[in-house]
PDB file of C-alpha atoms in Angstrom:
ATOM      1  CA  UNK S   3      44.551 -45.963 -11.670  1.00 47.00           C
ATOM      2  CA  UNK S   4      41.090 -44.329 -11.626  1.00 49.00           C
ATOM      3  CA  UNK S   5      40.137 -41.950  -8.823  1.00 52.00           C
ATOM      4  CA  UNK S   6      36.660 -41.890  -7.403  1.00 55.00           C
ATOM      5  CA  UNK S   7      35.467 -38.386  -6.545  1.00 53.00           C
ATOM      6  CA  UNK S   8      32.353 -37.809  -4.494  1.00 55.00           C
ATOM      7  CA  UNK S   9      29.478 -35.599  -5.708  1.00 56.00           C
ATOM      8  CA  UNK S  10      30.153 -33.198  -2.837  1.00 60.00           C
ATOM      9  CA  UNK S  11      33.749 -32.700  -3.944  1.00 60.00           C
ATOM     10  CA  UNK S  12      32.658 -32.045  -7.530  1.00 57.00           C
ATOM     11  CA  UNK S  13      30.045 -29.516  -6.396  1.00 57.00           C
ATOM     12  CA  UNK S  14      32.576 -27.750  -4.153  1.00 62.00           C
ATOM     13  CA  UNK S  15      35.124 -27.565  -6.973  1.00 61.00           C
ATOM     14  CA  UNK S  16      32.502 -26.275  -9.428  1.00 57.00           C
ATOM     15  CA  UNK S  17      31.358 -23.634  -6.921  1.00 61.00           C
ATOM     16  CA  UNK S  18      34.962 -22.510  -6.353  1.00 64.00           C
ATOM     17  CA  UNK S  19      35.643 -22.223 -10.109  1.00 62.00           C
ATOM     18  CA  UNK S  20      32.375 -20.327 -10.693  1.00 59.00           C
ATOM     19  CA  UNK S  21      33.262 -17.859  -7.947  1.00 59.00           C
ATOM     20  CA  UNK S  22      36.743 -17.384  -9.451  1.00 63.00           C
ATOM     21  CA  UNK S  23      35.246 -16.668 -12.892  1.00 59.00           C
ATOM     22  CA  UNK S  24      32.834 -14.149 -11.425  1.00 56.00           C
ATOM     23  CA  UNK S  25      35.638 -12.409  -9.556  1.00 56.00           C
ATOM     24  CA  UNK S  26      37.738 -12.265 -12.728  1.00 55.00           C
ATOM     25  CA  UNK S  27      34.838 -10.643 -14.650  1.00 52.00           C
ATOM     26  CA  UNK S  28      34.208  -8.083 -11.955  1.00 49.00           C
ATOM     27  CA  UNK S  29      35.635  -4.766 -13.103  1.00 51.00           C
ATOM     28  CA  UNK S  30      35.377  -2.943  -9.779  1.00 52.00           C
ATOM     29  CA  UNK S  31      37.884  -3.902  -7.133  1.00 52.00           C
ATOM     30  CA  UNK S  32      36.455  -4.706  -3.765  1.00 56.00           C
ATOM     31  CA  UNK S  33      36.743  -1.831  -1.317  1.00 56.00           C
ATOM     32  CA  UNK S  34      38.119  -2.181   2.168  1.00 53.00           C
ATOM     33  CA  UNK S  35      35.407  -1.958   4.778  1.00 60.00           C
ATOM     34  CA  UNK S  36      36.640   1.282   6.325  1.00 62.00           C
ATOM     35  CA  UNK S  37      36.869   3.395   3.192  1.00 58.00           C
ATOM     36  CA  UNK S  38      35.569   6.918   3.799  1.00 63.00           C
ATOM     37  CA  UNK S  39      32.306   7.662   2.026  1.00 57.00           C
ATOM     38  CA  UNK S  40      32.694   9.462  -1.302  1.00 64.00           C
ATOM     39  CA  UNK S  41      31.070  12.836  -1.756  1.00 62.00           C
ATOM     40  CA  UNK S  42      27.742  12.437  -3.492  1.00 60.00           C
ATOM     41  CA  UNK S  43      24.820  14.553  -4.521  1.00 64.00           C
ATOM     42  CA  UNK S  44      21.491  13.523  -3.090  1.00 66.00           C
ATOM     43  CA  UNK S  45      17.904  14.309  -3.875  1.00 73.00           C
ATOM     44  CA  UNK S  46      15.156  14.173  -1.310  1.00 84.00           C
ATOM     45  CA  UNK S  47      11.789  13.112  -2.721  1.00 90.00           C
ATOM     46  CA  UNK S  48       8.541  14.214  -1.126  1.00 92.00           C
ATOM     47  CA  UNK S  49       5.008  13.946  -2.371  1.00 94.00           C
ATOM     48  CA  UNK S  50       1.352  13.303  -1.886  1.00 97.00           C
ATOM     49  CA  UNK S  51      -0.741  10.388  -3.077  1.00 97.00           C
ATOM     50  CA  UNK S  52      -4.429  10.102  -3.950  1.00 97.00           C
ATOM     51  CA  UNK S  53      -5.237  13.796  -3.517  1.00 98.00           C
ATOM     52  CA  UNK S  54      -8.752  14.375  -4.809  1.00 98.00           C
ATOM     53  CA  UNK S  55      -9.900  17.630  -6.393  1.00 98.00           C
ATOM     54  CA  UNK S  56     -13.017  18.627  -8.318  1.00 97.00           C
ATOM     55  CA  UNK S  57     -12.081  20.252 -11.623  1.00 97.00           C
ATOM     56  CA  UNK S  58     -13.903  21.781 -14.568  1.00 94.00           C
ATOM     57  CA  UNK S  59     -12.244  19.442 -17.037  1.00 95.00           C
ATOM     58  CA  UNK S  60     -13.107  17.602 -20.221  1.00 92.00           C
ATOM     59  CA  UNK S  61     -13.894  18.051 -23.906  1.00 92.00           C
ATOM     60  CA  UNK S  62     -17.277  16.354 -24.173  1.00 90.00           C
ATOM     61  CA  UNK S  63     -20.335  18.661 -24.244  1.00 91.00           C
ATOM     62  CA  UNK S  64     -21.735  17.109 -21.040  1.00 89.00           C
ATOM     63  CA  UNK S  65     -18.410  17.731 -19.230  1.00 89.00           C
ATOM     64  CA  UNK S  66     -18.147  21.449 -19.931  1.00 88.00           C
ATOM     65  CA  UNK S  67     -19.117  23.519 -16.900  1.00 89.00           C
ATOM     66  CA  UNK S  68     -19.421  20.415 -14.713  1.00 91.00           C
ATOM     67  CA  UNK S  69     -16.830  19.736 -12.042  1.00 95.00           C
ATOM     68  CA  UNK S  70     -15.442  16.221 -12.085  1.00 95.00           C
ATOM     69  CA  UNK S  71     -13.211  14.353  -9.651  1.00 97.00           C
ATOM     70  CA  UNK S  72      -9.520  13.978 -10.356  1.00 97.00           C
ATOM     71  CA  UNK S  73      -7.124  11.872  -8.311  1.00 98.00           C
ATOM     72  CA  UNK S  74      -3.540  13.186  -8.145  1.00 98.00           C
ATOM     73  CA  UNK S  75      -0.162  11.778  -7.190  1.00 98.00           C
ATOM     74  CA  UNK S  76       2.609  14.366  -6.949  1.00 98.00           C
ATOM     75  CA  UNK S  77       6.283  13.568  -6.396  1.00 97.00           C
ATOM     76  CA  UNK S  78       8.830  16.358  -5.985  1.00 96.00           C
ATOM     77  CA  UNK S  79      12.604  15.925  -5.993  1.00 93.00           C
ATOM     78  CA  UNK S  80      14.260  18.516  -3.778  1.00 91.00           C
ATOM     79  CA  UNK S  81      17.851  19.752  -4.080  1.00 86.00           C
ATOM     80  CA  UNK S  82      20.422  18.243  -1.762  1.00 74.00           C
ATOM     81  CA  UNK S  83      20.421  21.233   0.592  1.00 72.00           C
ATOM     82  CA  UNK S  84      16.664  20.958   1.146  1.00 68.00           C
ATOM     83  CA  UNK S  85      14.895  19.142   3.903  1.00 64.00           C
ATOM     84  CA  UNK S  86      17.135  19.976   6.842  1.00 66.00           C
ATOM     85  CA  UNK S  87      14.621  22.439   8.273  1.00 71.00           C
ATOM     86  CA  UNK S  88      11.022  23.399   7.694  1.00 72.00           C
ATOM     87  CA  UNK S  89      12.216  26.633   6.065  1.00 74.00           C
ATOM     88  CA  UNK S  90      13.910  24.761   3.206  1.00 74.00           C
ATOM     89  CA  UNK S  91      11.366  22.137   2.282  1.00 81.00           C
ATOM     90  CA  UNK S  92       7.894  22.135   0.742  1.00 87.00           C
ATOM     91  CA  UNK S  93       4.787  22.016   2.893  1.00 89.00           C
ATOM     92  CA  UNK S  94       2.461  19.284   1.573  1.00 93.00           C
ATOM     93  CA  UNK S  95      -0.494  21.638   2.017  1.00 95.00           C
ATOM     94  CA  UNK S  96       1.120  23.959  -0.526  1.00 95.00           C
ATOM     95  CA  UNK S  97       0.927  21.207  -3.164  1.00 97.00           C
ATOM     96  CA  UNK S  98      -2.739  20.612  -2.350  1.00 97.00           C
ATOM     97  CA  UNK S  99      -3.500  24.344  -2.450  1.00 97.00           C
ATOM     98  CA  UNK S 100      -1.919  24.686  -5.901  1.00 98.00           C
ATOM     99  CA  UNK S 101      -3.932  21.708  -7.162  1.00 98.00           C
ATOM    100  CA  UNK S 102      -7.140  23.272  -5.791  1.00 98.00           C
ATOM    101  CA  UNK S 103      -6.262  26.587  -7.438  1.00 97.00           C
ATOM    102  CA  UNK S 104      -5.676  24.912 -10.816  1.00 97.00           C
ATOM    103  CA  UNK S 105      -8.930  22.960 -10.459  1.00 97.00           C
ATOM    104  CA  UNK S 106     -10.804  26.278 -10.507  1.00 95.00           C
ATOM    105  CA  UNK S 107      -9.588  27.002 -14.059  1.00 95.00           C
ATOM    106  CA  UNK S 108     -11.288  25.496 -17.113  1.00 95.00           C
ATOM    107  CA  UNK S 109      -9.015  22.800 -18.584  1.00 95.00           C
ATOM    108  CA  UNK S 110      -9.785  20.453 -21.460  1.00 95.00           C
ATOM    109  CA  UNK S 111      -7.213  17.697 -20.901  1.00 97.00           C
ATOM    110  CA  UNK S 112      -5.825  15.888 -17.875  1.00 97.00           C
ATOM    111  CA  UNK S 113      -2.435  16.095 -19.610  1.00 98.00           C
ATOM    112  CA  UNK S 114      -2.659  19.889 -19.461  1.00 98.00           C
ATOM    113  CA  UNK S 115      -3.688  19.807 -15.795  1.00 98.00           C
ATOM    114  CA  UNK S 116      -0.746  17.530 -14.948  1.00 98.00           C
ATOM    115  CA  UNK S 117       1.745  19.751 -16.809  1.00 98.00           C
ATOM    116  CA  UNK S 118       0.469  22.962 -15.172  1.00 98.00           C
ATOM    117  CA  UNK S 119       0.682  21.441 -11.712  1.00 98.00           C
ATOM    118  CA  UNK S 120       4.206  20.126 -12.368  1.00 98.00           C
ATOM    119  CA  UNK S 121       5.319  23.510 -13.736  1.00 98.00           C
ATOM    120  CA  UNK S 122       3.856  25.308 -10.710  1.00 97.00           C
ATOM    121  CA  UNK S 123       5.698  23.012  -8.303  1.00 97.00           C
ATOM    122  CA  UNK S 124       8.947  23.309 -10.249  1.00 96.00           C
ATOM    123  CA  UNK S 125       8.837  27.098  -9.798  1.00 95.00           C
ATOM    124  CA  UNK S 126       9.271  26.719  -6.021  1.00 93.00           C
ATOM    125  CA  UNK S 127      12.700  26.992  -4.364  1.00 89.00           C
ATOM    126  CA  UNK S 128      14.581  23.689  -3.884  1.00 89.00           C
ATOM    127  CA  UNK S 129      12.344  21.721  -6.316  1.00 93.00           C
ATOM    128  CA  UNK S 130      14.478  20.155  -9.059  1.00 94.00           C
ATOM    129  CA  UNK S 131      12.057  17.518 -10.409  1.00 96.00           C
ATOM    130  CA  UNK S 132       8.285  17.252 -10.461  1.00 97.00           C
ATOM    131  CA  UNK S 133       6.231  14.233 -11.475  1.00 98.00           C
ATOM    132  CA  UNK S 134       2.450  14.545 -11.523  1.00 98.00           C
ATOM    133  CA  UNK S 135       0.043  11.732 -12.283  1.00 98.00           C
ATOM    134  CA  UNK S 136      -3.624  12.616 -12.846  1.00 98.00           C
ATOM    135  CA  UNK S 137      -6.431  10.069 -12.945  1.00 98.00           C
ATOM    136  CA  UNK S 138      -9.915  10.879 -14.163  1.00 96.00           C
ATOM    137  CA  UNK S 139     -12.128   8.098 -12.756  1.00 94.00           C
ATOM    138  CA  UNK S 140     -15.280   8.986 -14.704  1.00 89.00           C
ATOM    139  CA  UNK S 141     -13.647   9.341 -18.133  1.00 89.00           C
ATOM    140  CA  UNK S 142     -14.373   5.742 -19.131  1.00 90.00           C
ATOM    141  CA  UNK S 143     -17.141   3.318 -18.301  1.00 89.00           C
ATOM    142  CA  UNK S 144     -14.734   0.421 -17.792  1.00 92.00           C
ATOM    143  CA  UNK S 145     -11.523   2.077 -16.666  1.00 92.00           C
ATOM    144  CA  UNK S 146      -9.739   5.169 -15.472  1.00 94.00           C
ATOM    145  CA  UNK S 147      -8.041   7.675 -17.780  1.00 95.00           C
ATOM    146  CA  UNK S 148      -4.553   8.593 -16.629  1.00 97.00           C
ATOM    147  CA  UNK S 149      -1.786  11.019 -17.624  1.00 97.00           C
ATOM    148  CA  UNK S 150       1.649  11.482 -16.111  1.00 98.00           C
ATOM    149  CA  UNK S 151       4.126  14.323 -16.620  1.00 97.00           C
ATOM    150  CA  UNK S 152       7.716  14.491 -15.370  1.00 97.00           C
ATOM    151  CA  UNK S 153       9.685  17.743 -15.531  1.00 97.00           C
ATOM    152  CA  UNK S 154      13.305  18.459 -14.591  1.00 95.00           C
ATOM    153  CA  UNK S 155      14.665  21.932 -13.768  1.00 92.00           C
ATOM    154  CA  UNK S 156      17.498  23.117 -16.016  1.00 86.00           C
TER     155      UNK S 156
END
């Protein structure tokens, strides 16, 4: 004798079997809700965005000796012990001051500027990673030149 099964019953059975297959493929057992948190290492990320400096930068004859705007994004990863107090973090003004200091030096490439700024930040206590993105808005007539450098302390 043939059985008639409703569409809802078929969908429910299919959903149950799909869930069982997913559970069987899962390699990590589910944890009880009250498991103590495992020890982990954390990194605090701080940074500044859209910092503008005027730099003596470029390789074209009309760029040499003429200060041009650069737009900077700087992201610093701090060691896990950093950030609890003002004494063990990085003051944002310090990043801006270093960028201003580097802007005073003659630099040919935005890649070089980005690397020098990242290296300077990485020399500070607690900084374990430094990512610097430099944009040079006037480098192209129809776009913005951009370079990004990421460094990791070893």
